[in-house]
Tab-separated table of C-alpha atoms in Angstrom:
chain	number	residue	atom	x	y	z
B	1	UNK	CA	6.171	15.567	-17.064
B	2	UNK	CA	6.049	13.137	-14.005
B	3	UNK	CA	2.020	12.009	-13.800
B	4	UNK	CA	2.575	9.018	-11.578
B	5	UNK	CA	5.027	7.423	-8.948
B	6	UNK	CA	4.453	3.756	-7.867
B	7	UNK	CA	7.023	2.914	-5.339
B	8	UNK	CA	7.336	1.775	-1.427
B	9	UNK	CA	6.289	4.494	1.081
B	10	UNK	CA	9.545	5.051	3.017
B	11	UNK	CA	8.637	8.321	5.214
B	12	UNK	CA	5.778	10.232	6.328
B	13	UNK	CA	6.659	13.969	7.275
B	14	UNK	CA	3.637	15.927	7.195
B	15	UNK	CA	2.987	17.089	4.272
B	16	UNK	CA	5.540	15.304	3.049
B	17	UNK	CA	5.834	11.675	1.888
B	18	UNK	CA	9.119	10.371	0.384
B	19	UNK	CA	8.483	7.348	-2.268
B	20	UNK	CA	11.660	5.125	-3.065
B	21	UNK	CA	11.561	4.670	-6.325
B	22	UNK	CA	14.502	1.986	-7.550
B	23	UNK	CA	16.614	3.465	-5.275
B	24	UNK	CA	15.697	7.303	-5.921
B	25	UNK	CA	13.661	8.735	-2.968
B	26	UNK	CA	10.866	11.282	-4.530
B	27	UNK	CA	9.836	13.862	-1.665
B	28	UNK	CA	6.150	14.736	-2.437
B	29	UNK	CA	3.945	17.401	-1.019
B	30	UNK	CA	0.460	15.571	-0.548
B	31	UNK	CA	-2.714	16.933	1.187
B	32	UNK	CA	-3.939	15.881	4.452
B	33	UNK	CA	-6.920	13.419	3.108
B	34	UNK	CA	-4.211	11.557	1.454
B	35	UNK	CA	-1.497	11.538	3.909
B	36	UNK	CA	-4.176	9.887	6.373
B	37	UNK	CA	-5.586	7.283	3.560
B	38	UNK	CA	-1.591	5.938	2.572
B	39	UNK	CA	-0.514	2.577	3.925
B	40	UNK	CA	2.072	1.925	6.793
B	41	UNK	CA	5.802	2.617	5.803
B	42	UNK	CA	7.424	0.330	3.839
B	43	UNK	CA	4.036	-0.810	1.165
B	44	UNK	CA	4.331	-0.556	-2.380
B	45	UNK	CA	1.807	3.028	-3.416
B	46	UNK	CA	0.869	4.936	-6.354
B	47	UNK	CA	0.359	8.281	-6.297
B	48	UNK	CA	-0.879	10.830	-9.066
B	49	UNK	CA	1.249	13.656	-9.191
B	50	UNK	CA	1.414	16.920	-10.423
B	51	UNK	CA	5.552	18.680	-10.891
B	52	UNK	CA	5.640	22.329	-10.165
B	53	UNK	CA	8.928	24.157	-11.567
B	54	UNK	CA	9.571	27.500	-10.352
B	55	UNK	CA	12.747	29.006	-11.034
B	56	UNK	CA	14.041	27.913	-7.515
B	57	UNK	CA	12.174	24.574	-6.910
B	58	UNK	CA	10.704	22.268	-8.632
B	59	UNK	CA	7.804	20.420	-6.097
B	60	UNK	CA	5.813	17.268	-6.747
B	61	UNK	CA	2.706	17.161	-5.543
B	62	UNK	CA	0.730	14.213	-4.829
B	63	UNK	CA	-2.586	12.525	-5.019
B	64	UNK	CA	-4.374	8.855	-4.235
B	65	UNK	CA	-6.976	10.057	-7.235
B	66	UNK	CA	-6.918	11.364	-10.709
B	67	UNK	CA	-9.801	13.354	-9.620
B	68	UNK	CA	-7.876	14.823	-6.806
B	69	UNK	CA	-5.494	15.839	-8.887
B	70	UNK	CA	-7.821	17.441	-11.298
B	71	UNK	CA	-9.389	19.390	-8.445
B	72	UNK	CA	-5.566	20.636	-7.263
B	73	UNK	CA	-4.859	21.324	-11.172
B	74	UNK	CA	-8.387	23.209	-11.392
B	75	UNK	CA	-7.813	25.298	-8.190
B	76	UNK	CA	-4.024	26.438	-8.754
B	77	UNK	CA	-5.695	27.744	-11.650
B	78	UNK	CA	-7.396	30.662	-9.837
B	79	UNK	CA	-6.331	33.884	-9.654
B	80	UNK	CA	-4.818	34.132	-6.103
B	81	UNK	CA	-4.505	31.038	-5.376
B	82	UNK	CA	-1.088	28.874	-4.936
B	83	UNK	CA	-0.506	25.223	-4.500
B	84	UNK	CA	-0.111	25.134	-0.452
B	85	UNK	CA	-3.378	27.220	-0.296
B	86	UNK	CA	-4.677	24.494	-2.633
B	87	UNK	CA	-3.598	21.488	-0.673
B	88	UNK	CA	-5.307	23.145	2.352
B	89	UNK	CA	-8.587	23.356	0.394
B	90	UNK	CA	-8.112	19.249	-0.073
B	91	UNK	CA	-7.082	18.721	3.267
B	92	UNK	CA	-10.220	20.100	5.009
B	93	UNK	CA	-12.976	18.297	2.679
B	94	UNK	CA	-13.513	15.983	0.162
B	95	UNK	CA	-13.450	16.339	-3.962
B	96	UNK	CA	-16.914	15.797	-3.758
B	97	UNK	CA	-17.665	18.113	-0.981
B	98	UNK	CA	-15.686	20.611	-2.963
B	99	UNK	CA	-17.475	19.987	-6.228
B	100	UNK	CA	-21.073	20.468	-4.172
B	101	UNK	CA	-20.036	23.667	-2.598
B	102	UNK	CA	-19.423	25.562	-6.373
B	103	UNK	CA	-22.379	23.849	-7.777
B	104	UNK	CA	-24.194	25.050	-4.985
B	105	UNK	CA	-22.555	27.866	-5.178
B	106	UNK	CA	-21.508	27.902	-1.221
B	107	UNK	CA	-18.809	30.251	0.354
B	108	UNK	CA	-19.559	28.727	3.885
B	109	UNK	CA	-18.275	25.700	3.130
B	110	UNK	CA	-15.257	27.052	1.543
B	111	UNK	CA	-14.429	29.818	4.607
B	112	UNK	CA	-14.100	26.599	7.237
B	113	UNK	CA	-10.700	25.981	5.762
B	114	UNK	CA	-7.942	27.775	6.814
B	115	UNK	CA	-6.508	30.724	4.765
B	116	UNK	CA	-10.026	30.606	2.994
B	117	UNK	CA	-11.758	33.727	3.401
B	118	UNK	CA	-14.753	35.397	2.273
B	119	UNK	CA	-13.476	36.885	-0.956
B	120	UNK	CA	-11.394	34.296	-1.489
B	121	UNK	CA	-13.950	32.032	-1.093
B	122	UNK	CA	-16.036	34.054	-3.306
B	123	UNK	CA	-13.520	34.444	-6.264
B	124	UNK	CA	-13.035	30.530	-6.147
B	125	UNK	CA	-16.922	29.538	-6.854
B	126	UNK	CA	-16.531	32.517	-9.504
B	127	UNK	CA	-13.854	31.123	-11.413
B	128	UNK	CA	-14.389	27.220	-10.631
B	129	UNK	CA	-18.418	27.675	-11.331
B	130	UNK	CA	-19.300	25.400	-14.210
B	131	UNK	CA	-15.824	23.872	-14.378
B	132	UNK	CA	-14.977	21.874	-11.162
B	133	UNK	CA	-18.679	21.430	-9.541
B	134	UNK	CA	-19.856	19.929	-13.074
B	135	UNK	CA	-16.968	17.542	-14.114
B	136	UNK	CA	-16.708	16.339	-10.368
B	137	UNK	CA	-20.199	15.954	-8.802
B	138	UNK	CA	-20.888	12.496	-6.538
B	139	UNK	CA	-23.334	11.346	-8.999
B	140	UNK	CA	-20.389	11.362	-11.887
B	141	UNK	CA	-21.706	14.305	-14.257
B	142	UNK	CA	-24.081	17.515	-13.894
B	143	UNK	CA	-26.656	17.126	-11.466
B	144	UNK	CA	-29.962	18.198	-12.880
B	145	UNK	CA	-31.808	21.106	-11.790
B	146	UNK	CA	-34.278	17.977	-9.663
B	147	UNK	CA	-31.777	16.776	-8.144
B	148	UNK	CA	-30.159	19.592	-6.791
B	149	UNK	CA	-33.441	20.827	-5.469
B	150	UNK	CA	-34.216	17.286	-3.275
B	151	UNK	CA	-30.417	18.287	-2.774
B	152	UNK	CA	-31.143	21.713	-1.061
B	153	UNK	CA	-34.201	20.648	0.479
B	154	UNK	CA	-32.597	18.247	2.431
B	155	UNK	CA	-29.306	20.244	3.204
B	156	UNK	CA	-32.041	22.603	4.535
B	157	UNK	CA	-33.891	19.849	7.011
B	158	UNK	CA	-29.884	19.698	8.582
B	159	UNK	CA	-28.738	16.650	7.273
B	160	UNK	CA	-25.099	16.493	6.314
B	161	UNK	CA	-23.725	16.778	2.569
B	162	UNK	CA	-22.340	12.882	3.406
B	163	UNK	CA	-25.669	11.825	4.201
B	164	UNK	CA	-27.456	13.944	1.543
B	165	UNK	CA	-25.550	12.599	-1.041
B	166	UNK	CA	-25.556	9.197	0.257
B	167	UNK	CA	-29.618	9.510	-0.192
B	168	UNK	CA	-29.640	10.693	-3.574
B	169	UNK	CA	-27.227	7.580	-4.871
B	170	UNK	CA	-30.037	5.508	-3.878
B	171	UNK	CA	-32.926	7.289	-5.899
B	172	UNK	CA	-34.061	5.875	-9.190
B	173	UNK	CA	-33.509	8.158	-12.070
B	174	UNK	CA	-36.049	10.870	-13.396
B	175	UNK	CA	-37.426	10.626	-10.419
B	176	UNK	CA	-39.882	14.261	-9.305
B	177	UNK	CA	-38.852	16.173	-6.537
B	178	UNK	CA	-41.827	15.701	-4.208
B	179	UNK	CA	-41.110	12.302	-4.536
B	180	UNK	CA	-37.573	12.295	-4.957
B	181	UNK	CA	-37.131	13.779	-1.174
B	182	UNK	CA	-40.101	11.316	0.469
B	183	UNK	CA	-37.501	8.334	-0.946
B	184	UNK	CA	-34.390	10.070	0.533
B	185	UNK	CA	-36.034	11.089	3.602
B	186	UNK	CA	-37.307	6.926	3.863
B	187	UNK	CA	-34.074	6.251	3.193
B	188	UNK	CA	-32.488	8.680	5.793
B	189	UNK	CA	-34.665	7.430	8.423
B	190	UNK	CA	-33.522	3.739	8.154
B	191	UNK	CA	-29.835	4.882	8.335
């Protein structure tokens, strides 16, 4: 019903931003990672949103991304699940961290966010598996079965997801494994 807001930021209230919109004030629920990326009060911002009706409320939620907002829409979508446990899952890592974790099929990742925990954890790669990880990967699409093994290897050697996936934008494509992680390993050693 309402899929976008473009107005001036008037208030931040954690989690709460209020947009004036010709002279309405729209209070949206937003997760951390967007809260911290919105301009100073007072600058023009658009936001994605998503309206929740409940027969007592009906809550905006908002987003910098479409793709944020797909991963909210996605994750409200499991069993168990509710939109403040779904803005938590935003707030404590990234879309793309998000979409690694299921393709990768990794509860640790998920159980460092608050009100995450093992089960839940579990039950979200189960029902997200071949939905979210797929449609929002860093590289844009599925990651092929190469990939995600120069992927692992490195996540294994101890370098971060940033910095993993930061050295696989930079490899050419079709590349083999063997020599897929000697180029991201060059590459992670001039960083």
């Amino acid at each position: 019903m309402i899929g976008r807001i473009t107005g001036t930021l008037i208030e931040k209230t954690p989690p709460i931003v209020c947009i004036d919109v010709s002279g309405v004030g729209y209070e949206i629920d937003v997760p951390m990672s967007t809260l911290y990326d919105l301009p100073e009060n007072g600058a023009t911002v658009t936001l994605y949103t998503h309206l929740a009706v409940r027969e007592d409320a009906h809550t905006l939620y908002g987003f910098l991304s479409p793709k944020e907002r797909s991963a909210f829409r996605a994750l409200i979508k499991v069993t168990g699940i509710g939109a403040r446990t779904a803005l938590a899952v935003l707030s404590g890592m990234s879309v793309d961290d998000l979409a690694n974790a299921i393709t990768q099929q990794e509860t640790g990742l998920l159980t460092r966010v608050p009100g995450i925990g093992k089960k839940t954890a579990e039950r979200l790669l189960l029902e997200l598996r071949g939905k979210l990880g797929a449609d929002l990967s860093h590289t844009g699409g599925a990651v092929s079965s190469g990939r995600d093994d120069i992927l692992n290897a490195l996540l294994s050697l101890g370098y971060s997801n940033s910095e993993t996936q930061a050295a696989l934008k930079g490899l050419p494509e079709g590349v083999d494994v063997a020599e897929g992680i000697r180029l991201a390993l060059k590459s992670l050693a001039r960083a």
